[in-house]
Amino acid sequence: MSAAAMGSTNQTGRTKIGIRMLGTGMSVPPRVMTNQDLAKLVDTSDDWISQRTGIRERRVAAPGVTVRHLAVEAARQAVQNAGIDPKQLDMLILATTRPEMVCPSTAARVVAEIGASPAGALDVNAVCSGFVYALNVGASMIQSGAMRTVAVLGADVMSAFLDWKDRGTCILFGDGAAGVILTASDDPEQGCLRQTMGSDGNQWQHLYCPRSAQDIPPNDTIFSGAFETMQMNGREIYRFAVATLQGEIDRALDAMGLKPSDLAMIISHQSNSRIMESARQRLGLPPEKLYINIDRYGNTSSASVPICLHELWQAGRLKAGDLVLFVALGGGLTWASSLWRI
Ligand code: UT7
């Protein structure tokens, strides 16, 4: 496709700035919790979990390990793999469902700990859509000319706010962090070609983490009784996820005049392998074009998309010129997509 068709100038007629992904990093806690381990805590089984979700195991952080620790490790590795000095970062955006503290932002401490001060620091919360939101924000900052080099990370320690007696939620989630370093490129055809971000706050009550009784919605049917833990209406989220994942992919393809086979890879939020498999099969794509690693990590919320990106990058499965579609959905309810030419 030509630069003109992709839109190589912006609405003011200025030449568009391209974006290059320089390198990625990832960090997961060493402790593996298998489905069999979970079956000792709640009434569930390896068969039930793996058949309904595709998950076989997840990583669980040790007590005291926070989202900051994982994010710092992932950020350091991404900077190293990118081959840059941390001082070259203009900005670090950290997507997380639950920052370490309300104040300061976790991003500010990550910037300091990796030696990137005085780079800007921003936490983004769009729950499981968080990394794709952050990627879009980072891309826009570079495309506007305001920033040259931006680190975009997703990190979550979901195990710290799960009700380990609620089999409807505790089987799903895992802990991890990952990220990518973006920098301005002279090639306007490289980088983010299209982005979407959406929300429907009228449906918030299907996935929420209440602090106190006043957060419980009227006529609630899902609250497990444990505050500060994830509450989820699995069936509603499942319906929303199937429709949103397929809808976002279709809209991205239509808007850009692309066929499913033009995509080298779909990197989706890892919500449930059945949800991802149904989208892939409907598009007629082979298994290798929609990456799935939920079997090893569970749903790591903001970290799931960048963990996939890191694994694909390290395996050499993404090459220059590839069209890659990032897509995610989650609590809020929120969703986002980001179409890239790598
Ligand atoms: O990032 C977004 C976050 N969330 C998601 O993506 C989750 C989307 N939803 C899902 O993935 C699925 O809804 C779940 C995997 C959470 C649940 O699967 P489901 O097929 O929708 O199960 P269900 O909730 O309809 O429950 C079916 C049965 C119920 O028993 P009865 O009423 O039929 O006797 C549940 O009590 O399975 C039971 N059940 C379990 N059994 C064994 C629910 N959780 C478990 C469990 N182990 N862990």
Short mmCIF file of C-alpha atoms and ligand atoms in Angstrom, two decimals:
data_model
loop_
_atom_site.label_atom_id
_atom_site.label_comp_id
_atom_site.label_asym_id
_atom_site.label_seq_id
_atom_site.Cartn_x
_atom_site.Cartn_y
_atom_site.Cartn_z
CA MET A 1 0.00 0.00 0.00
CA SER A 2 1.33 3.48 -0.88
CA ALA A 3 2.29 6.12 1.64
CA ALA A 4 -0.60 8.24 0.36
CA ALA A 5 -3.13 5.44 0.89
CA MET A 6 -1.83 4.91 4.43
CA GLY A 7 -1.94 8.67 4.98
CA SER A 8 1.67 9.87 5.14
CA THR A 9 0.65 13.46 5.89
CA ASN A 10 -1.50 14.55 8.78
CA GLN A 11 -4.49 16.91 8.60
CA THR A 12 -2.26 19.99 8.67
CA GLY A 13 -0.33 18.72 5.68
CA ARG A 14 2.88 18.16 7.67
CA THR A 15 4.89 15.04 6.96
CA LYS A 16 3.88 12.28 9.34
CA ILE A 17 6.41 10.93 11.81
CA GLY A 18 6.83 7.18 11.73
CA ILE A 19 7.53 5.01 14.78
CA ARG A 20 9.97 2.15 15.23
CA MET A 21 9.85 -0.52 17.93
CA LEU A 22 13.42 -0.79 19.19
CA GLY A 23 13.21 -3.61 21.69
CA THR A 24 11.09 -5.33 24.29
CA GLY A 25 11.46 -6.66 27.83
CA MET A 26 9.51 -8.89 30.17
CA SER A 27 9.43 -10.03 33.78
CA VAL A 28 7.32 -12.69 35.46
CA PRO A 29 7.67 -14.03 39.00
CA PRO A 30 9.47 -17.39 39.24
CA ARG A 31 6.69 -19.15 41.17
CA VAL A 32 4.46 -21.26 38.92
CA MET A 33 0.95 -22.08 40.15
CA THR A 34 -0.61 -24.95 38.19
CA ASN A 35 -4.29 -25.80 37.85
CA GLN A 36 -3.59 -28.78 40.12
CA ASP A 37 -2.25 -26.39 42.78
CA LEU A 38 -5.46 -24.35 42.48
CA ALA A 39 -7.60 -27.47 42.85
CA LYS A 40 -6.17 -27.77 46.37
CA LEU A 41 -7.53 -24.28 47.21
CA VAL A 42 -10.98 -24.26 45.55
CA ASP A 43 -13.45 -26.77 44.13
CA THR A 44 -12.11 -26.94 40.58
CA SER A 45 -10.05 -29.21 38.34
CA ASP A 46 -7.30 -29.04 35.74
CA ASP A 47 -9.80 -30.32 33.13
CA TRP A 48 -12.42 -27.65 33.90
CA ILE A 49 -9.92 -24.78 33.84
CA SER A 50 -8.01 -25.88 30.76
CA GLN A 51 -11.13 -26.74 28.74
CA ARG A 52 -13.04 -23.53 29.61
CA THR A 53 -10.13 -21.09 29.50
CA GLY A 54 -7.02 -22.68 27.93
CA ILE A 55 -5.03 -21.90 31.10
CA ARG A 56 -2.70 -24.57 32.50
CA GLU A 57 -0.57 -22.49 34.83
CA ARG A 58 0.14 -18.91 35.86
CA ARG A 59 2.90 -17.00 37.66
CA VAL A 60 2.26 -15.68 41.18
CA ALA A 61 4.37 -13.01 42.87
CA ALA A 62 5.89 -13.64 46.29
CA PRO A 63 4.51 -11.55 49.17
CA GLY A 64 6.00 -8.05 49.02
CA VAL A 65 6.69 -8.18 45.27
CA THR A 66 4.71 -5.38 43.68
CA VAL A 67 3.83 -4.14 40.24
CA ARG A 68 6.79 -1.73 40.48
CA HIS A 69 9.34 -4.52 40.95
CA LEU A 70 8.11 -6.38 37.88
CA ALA A 71 7.81 -3.17 35.82
CA VAL A 72 11.35 -2.07 36.70
CA GLU A 73 12.77 -5.42 35.59
CA ALA A 74 10.79 -5.40 32.33
CA ALA A 75 11.72 -1.76 31.64
CA ARG A 76 15.44 -2.37 32.25
CA GLN A 77 15.40 -5.33 29.90
CA ALA A 78 13.49 -3.40 27.22
CA VAL A 79 15.98 -0.51 27.41
CA GLN A 80 18.89 -2.94 27.17
CA ASN A 81 17.38 -4.86 24.25
CA ALA A 82 16.63 -1.56 22.53
CA GLY A 83 20.30 -0.64 22.83
CA ILE A 84 19.61 2.81 24.24
CA ASP A 85 20.72 4.71 27.31
CA PRO A 86 17.79 5.11 29.76
CA LYS A 87 18.44 8.88 29.64
CA GLN A 88 17.24 8.82 26.02
CA LEU A 89 13.69 8.14 27.22
CA ASP A 90 11.44 11.21 27.04
CA MET A 91 8.50 9.44 28.62
CA LEU A 92 7.50 6.20 30.35
CA ILE A 93 3.86 5.14 30.26
CA LEU A 94 2.85 2.30 32.56
CA ALA A 95 -0.48 0.56 32.12
CA THR A 96 -1.63 -1.11 35.31
CA THR A 97 -4.92 -2.17 36.82
CA ARG A 98 -3.63 -1.50 40.31
CA PRO A 99 -0.65 0.83 40.82
CA GLU A 100 1.57 0.22 43.81
CA MET A 101 0.15 3.29 45.56
CA VAL A 102 -2.41 5.96 44.76
CA CYS A 103 0.38 8.53 45.09
CA PRO A 104 3.01 8.59 43.60
CA SER A 105 2.35 7.05 40.23
CA THR A 106 4.19 3.75 39.83
CA ALA A 107 5.61 5.07 36.55
CA ALA A 108 7.46 7.87 38.39
CA ARG A 109 9.34 5.40 40.56
CA VAL A 110 10.06 3.10 37.61
CA VAL A 111 11.57 6.05 35.71
CA ALA A 112 13.81 6.85 38.69
CA GLU A 113 14.86 3.25 39.32
CA ILE A 114 15.90 2.55 35.74
CA GLY A 115 17.93 5.77 35.62
CA ALA A 116 15.66 7.56 33.15
CA SER A 117 15.01 10.74 35.18
CA PRO A 118 13.86 13.36 34.26
CA ALA A 119 11.65 11.53 31.70
CA GLY A 120 7.91 12.06 32.01
CA ALA A 121 5.97 9.39 33.88
CA LEU A 122 2.35 8.41 33.48
CA ASP A 123 0.21 5.57 34.86
CA VAL A 124 -2.70 4.52 32.65
CA ASN A 125 -5.59 2.41 33.92
CA ALA A 126 -7.88 0.82 31.39
CA VAL A 127 -7.69 -2.59 33.13
CA CYS A 128 -7.01 -5.35 30.58
CA SER A 129 -7.14 -2.82 27.70
CA GLY A 130 -4.47 -0.75 29.48
CA PHE A 131 -1.41 -1.64 27.43
CA VAL A 132 -3.11 -0.97 24.10
CA TYR A 133 -4.40 2.36 25.47
CA ALA A 134 -0.84 3.18 26.60
CA LEU A 135 0.61 2.12 23.25
CA ASN A 136 -1.83 4.44 21.46
CA VAL A 137 -1.00 7.33 23.81
CA GLY A 138 2.76 6.75 23.36
CA ALA A 139 2.38 6.52 19.58
CA SER A 140 0.36 9.75 19.50
CA MET A 141 3.03 11.57 21.55
CA ILE A 142 5.69 10.56 19.05
CA GLN A 143 3.51 11.25 16.00
CA SER A 144 2.74 14.74 17.34
CA GLY A 145 6.45 15.51 17.47
CA ALA A 146 6.29 16.19 21.22
CA MET A 147 8.38 13.14 22.19
CA ARG A 148 11.07 11.14 20.44
CA THR A 149 11.56 8.00 22.54
CA VAL A 150 8.89 6.51 24.77
CA ALA A 151 8.78 3.34 26.91
CA VAL A 152 5.34 1.70 27.05
CA LEU A 153 4.81 -0.95 29.71
CA GLY A 154 2.01 -3.08 31.09
CA ALA A 155 2.34 -4.59 34.56
CA ASP A 156 -0.03 -6.21 37.02
CA VAL A 157 0.14 -8.24 40.20
CA MET A 158 -3.41 -9.58 40.02
CA SER A 159 -2.75 -12.22 42.70
CA ALA A 160 -2.69 -9.46 45.33
CA PHE A 161 -6.34 -8.65 44.75
CA LEU A 162 -8.01 -11.96 44.07
CA ASP A 163 -10.45 -13.73 46.36
CA TRP A 164 -8.68 -17.08 46.60
CA LYS A 165 -11.98 -18.66 47.74
CA ASP A 166 -13.83 -17.54 44.57
CA ARG A 167 -13.27 -20.18 41.88
CA GLY A 168 -14.99 -17.95 39.30
CA THR A 169 -12.09 -15.46 39.34
CA CYS A 170 -8.98 -16.86 41.05
CA ILE A 171 -8.42 -19.46 38.34
CA LEU A 172 -8.16 -16.84 35.60
CA PHE A 173 -5.49 -14.33 36.50
CA GLY A 174 -1.68 -14.26 36.74
CA ASP A 175 1.13 -11.77 37.43
CA GLY A 176 3.65 -10.22 35.04
CA ALA A 177 5.06 -7.19 33.28
CA ALA A 178 6.43 -6.39 29.84
CA GLY A 179 7.01 -3.45 27.58
CA VAL A 180 8.45 -1.95 24.43
CA ILE A 181 10.64 1.03 23.55
CA LEU A 182 9.25 3.23 20.76
CA THR A 183 11.20 5.86 18.88
CA ALA A 184 10.54 8.28 16.04
CA SER A 185 11.34 6.94 12.56
CA ASP A 186 11.97 8.80 9.30
CA ASP A 187 9.77 6.28 7.49
CA PRO A 188 6.16 7.57 7.70
CA GLU A 189 4.82 4.14 6.69
CA GLN A 190 6.34 2.53 9.79
CA GLY A 191 4.50 2.64 13.11
CA CYS A 192 0.91 3.08 14.24
CA LEU A 193 -1.41 3.33 11.25
CA ARG A 194 -4.74 3.39 13.06
CA GLN A 195 -5.86 3.38 16.69
CA THR A 196 -9.13 3.08 18.57
CA MET A 197 -10.01 3.42 22.26
CA GLY A 198 -13.52 3.01 23.62
CA SER A 199 -15.49 2.48 26.81
CA ASP A 200 -18.98 1.70 28.08
CA GLY A 201 -19.11 2.69 31.75
CA ASN A 202 -22.77 1.66 31.91
CA GLN A 203 -21.55 -1.92 32.13
CA TRP A 204 -18.90 -1.40 34.82
CA GLN A 205 -20.62 -3.70 37.30
CA HIS A 206 -19.67 -6.83 35.32
CA LEU A 207 -16.03 -6.52 36.42
CA TYR A 208 -15.06 -4.47 39.44
CA CYS A 209 -12.94 -4.36 42.57
CA PRO A 210 -14.91 -2.77 45.46
CA ARG A 211 -13.18 -0.92 48.29
CA SER A 212 -16.23 -0.75 50.55
CA ALA A 213 -20.00 -1.40 50.69
CA GLN A 214 -20.77 1.81 48.81
CA ASP A 215 -19.04 0.39 45.72
CA ILE A 216 -21.38 -2.61 45.47
CA PRO A 217 -23.91 -1.91 42.68
CA PRO A 218 -27.65 -2.13 43.39
CA ASN A 219 -29.11 -5.60 42.73
CA ASP A 220 -25.59 -7.06 42.61
CA THR A 221 -25.52 -10.83 42.13
CA ILE A 222 -21.77 -11.47 41.92
CA PHE A 223 -20.10 -9.95 45.00
CA SER A 224 -18.16 -12.76 46.70
CA GLY A 225 -18.10 -10.96 50.06
CA ALA A 226 -14.42 -10.00 49.92
CA PHE A 227 -13.61 -6.30 49.46
CA GLU A 228 -10.50 -5.25 47.51
CA THR A 229 -10.81 -8.33 45.28
CA MET A 230 -11.90 -8.77 41.66
CA GLN A 231 -15.60 -9.47 41.15
CA MET A 232 -16.66 -10.75 37.75
CA ASN A 233 -19.77 -11.77 35.88
CA GLY A 234 -17.94 -14.28 33.67
CA ARG A 235 -20.78 -14.93 31.25
CA GLU A 236 -21.40 -11.22 30.57
CA ILE A 237 -17.69 -10.53 30.12
CA TYR A 238 -17.44 -13.54 27.83
CA ARG A 239 -20.27 -12.24 25.59
CA PHE A 240 -18.74 -8.74 25.56
CA ALA A 241 -15.28 -10.13 24.81
CA VAL A 242 -16.38 -12.26 21.85
CA ALA A 243 -18.33 -9.39 20.25
CA THR A 244 -15.68 -6.74 20.96
CA LEU A 245 -12.66 -8.75 19.81
CA GLN A 246 -14.31 -9.70 16.53
CA GLY A 247 -15.81 -6.22 16.04
CA GLU A 248 -12.54 -4.39 16.63
CA ILE A 249 -10.66 -6.66 14.21
CA ASP A 250 -13.36 -6.28 11.51
CA ARG A 251 -13.46 -2.49 11.90
CA ALA A 252 -9.67 -2.18 11.66
CA LEU A 253 -9.57 -4.30 8.50
CA ASP A 254 -12.51 -2.44 6.90
CA ALA A 255 -11.14 1.01 7.74
CA MET A 256 -7.77 0.21 6.16
CA GLY A 257 -9.08 -1.80 3.20
CA LEU A 258 -7.25 -4.92 4.35
CA LYS A 259 -8.04 -8.63 4.21
CA PRO A 260 -7.45 -10.84 7.28
CA SER A 261 -4.60 -12.53 5.41
CA ASP A 262 -2.79 -9.15 5.11
CA LEU A 263 -2.16 -9.30 8.86
CA ALA A 264 1.10 -10.96 9.84
CA MET A 265 -0.06 -11.27 13.45
CA ILE A 266 -2.93 -10.46 15.79
CA ILE A 267 -1.70 -9.80 19.33
CA SER A 268 -4.78 -10.03 21.51
CA HIS A 269 -5.37 -9.61 25.21
CA GLN A 270 -5.25 -13.12 26.66
CA SER A 271 -8.72 -13.33 28.19
CA ASN A 272 -9.74 -16.88 27.28
CA SER A 273 -8.38 -19.14 24.53
CA ARG A 274 -11.94 -19.98 23.38
CA ILE A 275 -12.64 -16.26 22.78
CA MET A 276 -9.43 -15.85 20.76
CA GLU A 277 -9.86 -19.12 18.84
CA SER A 278 -13.40 -18.22 17.76
CA ALA A 279 -12.20 -14.86 16.40
CA ARG A 280 -9.30 -16.51 14.56
CA GLN A 281 -11.42 -19.23 13.02
CA ARG A 282 -14.07 -16.75 11.90
CA LEU A 283 -11.33 -14.80 10.06
CA GLY A 284 -10.00 -17.98 8.46
CA LEU A 285 -6.50 -17.39 9.83
CA PRO A 286 -4.02 -20.18 10.70
CA PRO A 287 -3.18 -20.68 14.42
CA GLU A 288 0.27 -19.06 14.07
CA LYS A 289 -1.35 -15.69 13.19
CA LEU A 290 -3.09 -15.19 16.54
CA TYR A 291 -0.57 -15.67 19.31
CA ILE A 292 -1.77 -17.50 22.42
CA ASN A 293 0.26 -17.95 25.61
CA ILE A 294 -2.60 -17.92 28.15
CA ASP A 295 -1.77 -21.59 28.85
CA ARG A 296 1.48 -20.46 30.57
CA TYR A 297 0.54 -17.14 32.17
CA GLY A 298 -3.25 -16.95 32.57
CA ASN A 299 -4.80 -13.50 32.15
CA THR A 300 -2.15 -10.99 33.28
CA SER A 301 -4.46 -8.00 32.60
CA SER A 302 -2.37 -4.98 31.45
CA ALA A 303 0.68 -7.21 30.93
CA SER A 304 -0.83 -9.81 28.61
CA VAL A 305 -0.41 -7.99 25.28
CA PRO A 306 3.21 -6.85 25.87
CA ILE A 307 4.20 -10.32 27.13
CA CYS A 308 2.96 -11.70 23.79
CA LEU A 309 4.81 -8.94 21.93
CA HIS A 310 8.03 -9.69 23.81
CA GLU A 311 7.84 -13.44 23.20
CA LEU A 312 7.14 -12.96 19.48
CA TRP A 313 9.93 -10.38 19.20
CA GLN A 314 12.46 -12.61 20.97
CA ALA A 315 11.47 -15.57 18.80
CA GLY A 316 12.09 -13.51 15.65
CA ARG A 317 8.48 -13.93 14.55
CA LEU A 318 7.93 -10.22 13.78
CA LYS A 319 9.86 -8.74 10.87
CA ALA A 320 10.20 -5.31 9.30
CA GLY A 321 7.17 -4.45 7.19
CA ASP A 322 4.78 -6.83 9.01
CA LEU A 323 1.26 -5.59 9.71
CA VAL A 324 0.40 -6.35 13.34
CA LEU A 325 -2.93 -5.69 15.02
CA PHE A 326 -3.00 -5.23 18.80
CA VAL A 327 -6.43 -5.59 20.36
CA ALA A 328 -7.67 -5.71 23.95
CA LEU A 329 -10.77 -5.40 26.10
CA GLY A 330 -11.50 -5.39 29.79
CA GLY A 331 -13.03 -3.79 32.86
CA GLY A 332 -14.64 -0.41 32.50
CA LEU A 333 -15.83 -1.80 30.22
CA THR A 334 -13.07 -0.72 27.84
CA TRP A 335 -11.55 -1.77 24.55
CA ALA A 336 -8.75 -0.62 22.25
CA SER A 337 -6.95 -1.54 19.07
CA SER A 338 -3.74 -0.43 17.42
CA LEU A 339 -2.68 -1.37 13.89
CA TRP A 340 1.09 -1.23 13.29
CA ARG A 341 3.51 -1.65 10.47
CA ILE A 342 6.55 -2.96 12.33
O1 UT7 B 1 -9.90 -9.72 30.77
C1 UT7 B 1 -11.27 -9.91 30.88
C2 UT7 B 1 -11.45 -10.70 32.12
N1 UT7 B 1 -12.35 -11.79 32.11
C3 UT7 B 1 -12.59 -12.69 31.11
O2 UT7 B 1 -12.11 -12.67 30.04
C4 UT7 B 1 -13.50 -13.81 31.48
C5 UT7 B 1 -14.56 -14.11 30.44
N2 UT7 B 1 -15.36 -15.24 30.89
C6 UT7 B 1 -14.90 -16.50 30.88
O3 UT7 B 1 -13.78 -16.75 30.46
C7 UT7 B 1 -15.82 -17.57 31.34
O4 UT7 B 1 -17.10 -17.03 31.59
C8 UT7 B 1 -15.33 -18.30 32.63
C9 UT7 B 1 -14.12 -19.15 32.28
C10 UT7 B 1 -14.98 -17.32 33.71
C11 UT7 B 1 -16.40 -19.24 33.12
O5 UT7 B 1 -16.73 -20.18 32.11
P1 UT7 B 1 -18.26 -20.42 31.73
O6 UT7 B 1 -18.27 -21.47 30.70
O7 UT7 B 1 -18.87 -19.09 31.39
O8 UT7 B 1 -18.83 -20.99 33.09
P2 UT7 B 1 -20.09 -20.50 33.92
O9 UT7 B 1 -19.73 -19.28 34.73
O10 UT7 B 1 -21.27 -20.44 33.02
O11 UT7 B 1 -20.27 -21.70 34.92
C12 UT7 B 1 -20.58 -23.03 34.45
C13 UT7 B 1 -20.52 -23.98 35.63
C14 UT7 B 1 -21.27 -23.48 36.86
O12 UT7 B 1 -21.83 -24.59 37.51
P3 UT7 B 1 -23.39 -24.98 37.29
O13 UT7 B 1 -24.14 -23.77 37.75
O14 UT7 B 1 -23.53 -25.23 35.83
O15 UT7 B 1 -23.53 -26.17 38.15
C15 UT7 B 1 -20.20 -22.88 37.72
O16 UT7 B 1 -20.55 -22.89 39.10
O17 UT7 B 1 -19.16 -24.12 36.06
C16 UT7 B 1 -19.06 -23.82 37.48
N3 UT7 B 1 -17.75 -23.21 37.70
C17 UT7 B 1 -16.65 -23.95 37.94
N4 UT7 B 1 -16.46 -25.27 38.04
C18 UT7 B 1 -15.21 -25.69 38.27
C19 UT7 B 1 -17.42 -21.90 37.69
N5 UT7 B 1 -16.11 -21.76 37.92
C20 UT7 B 1 -15.61 -23.02 38.08
C21 UT7 B 1 -14.33 -23.54 38.33
N6 UT7 B 1 -14.18 -24.87 38.41
N7 UT7 B 1 -13.25 -22.73 38.47
#
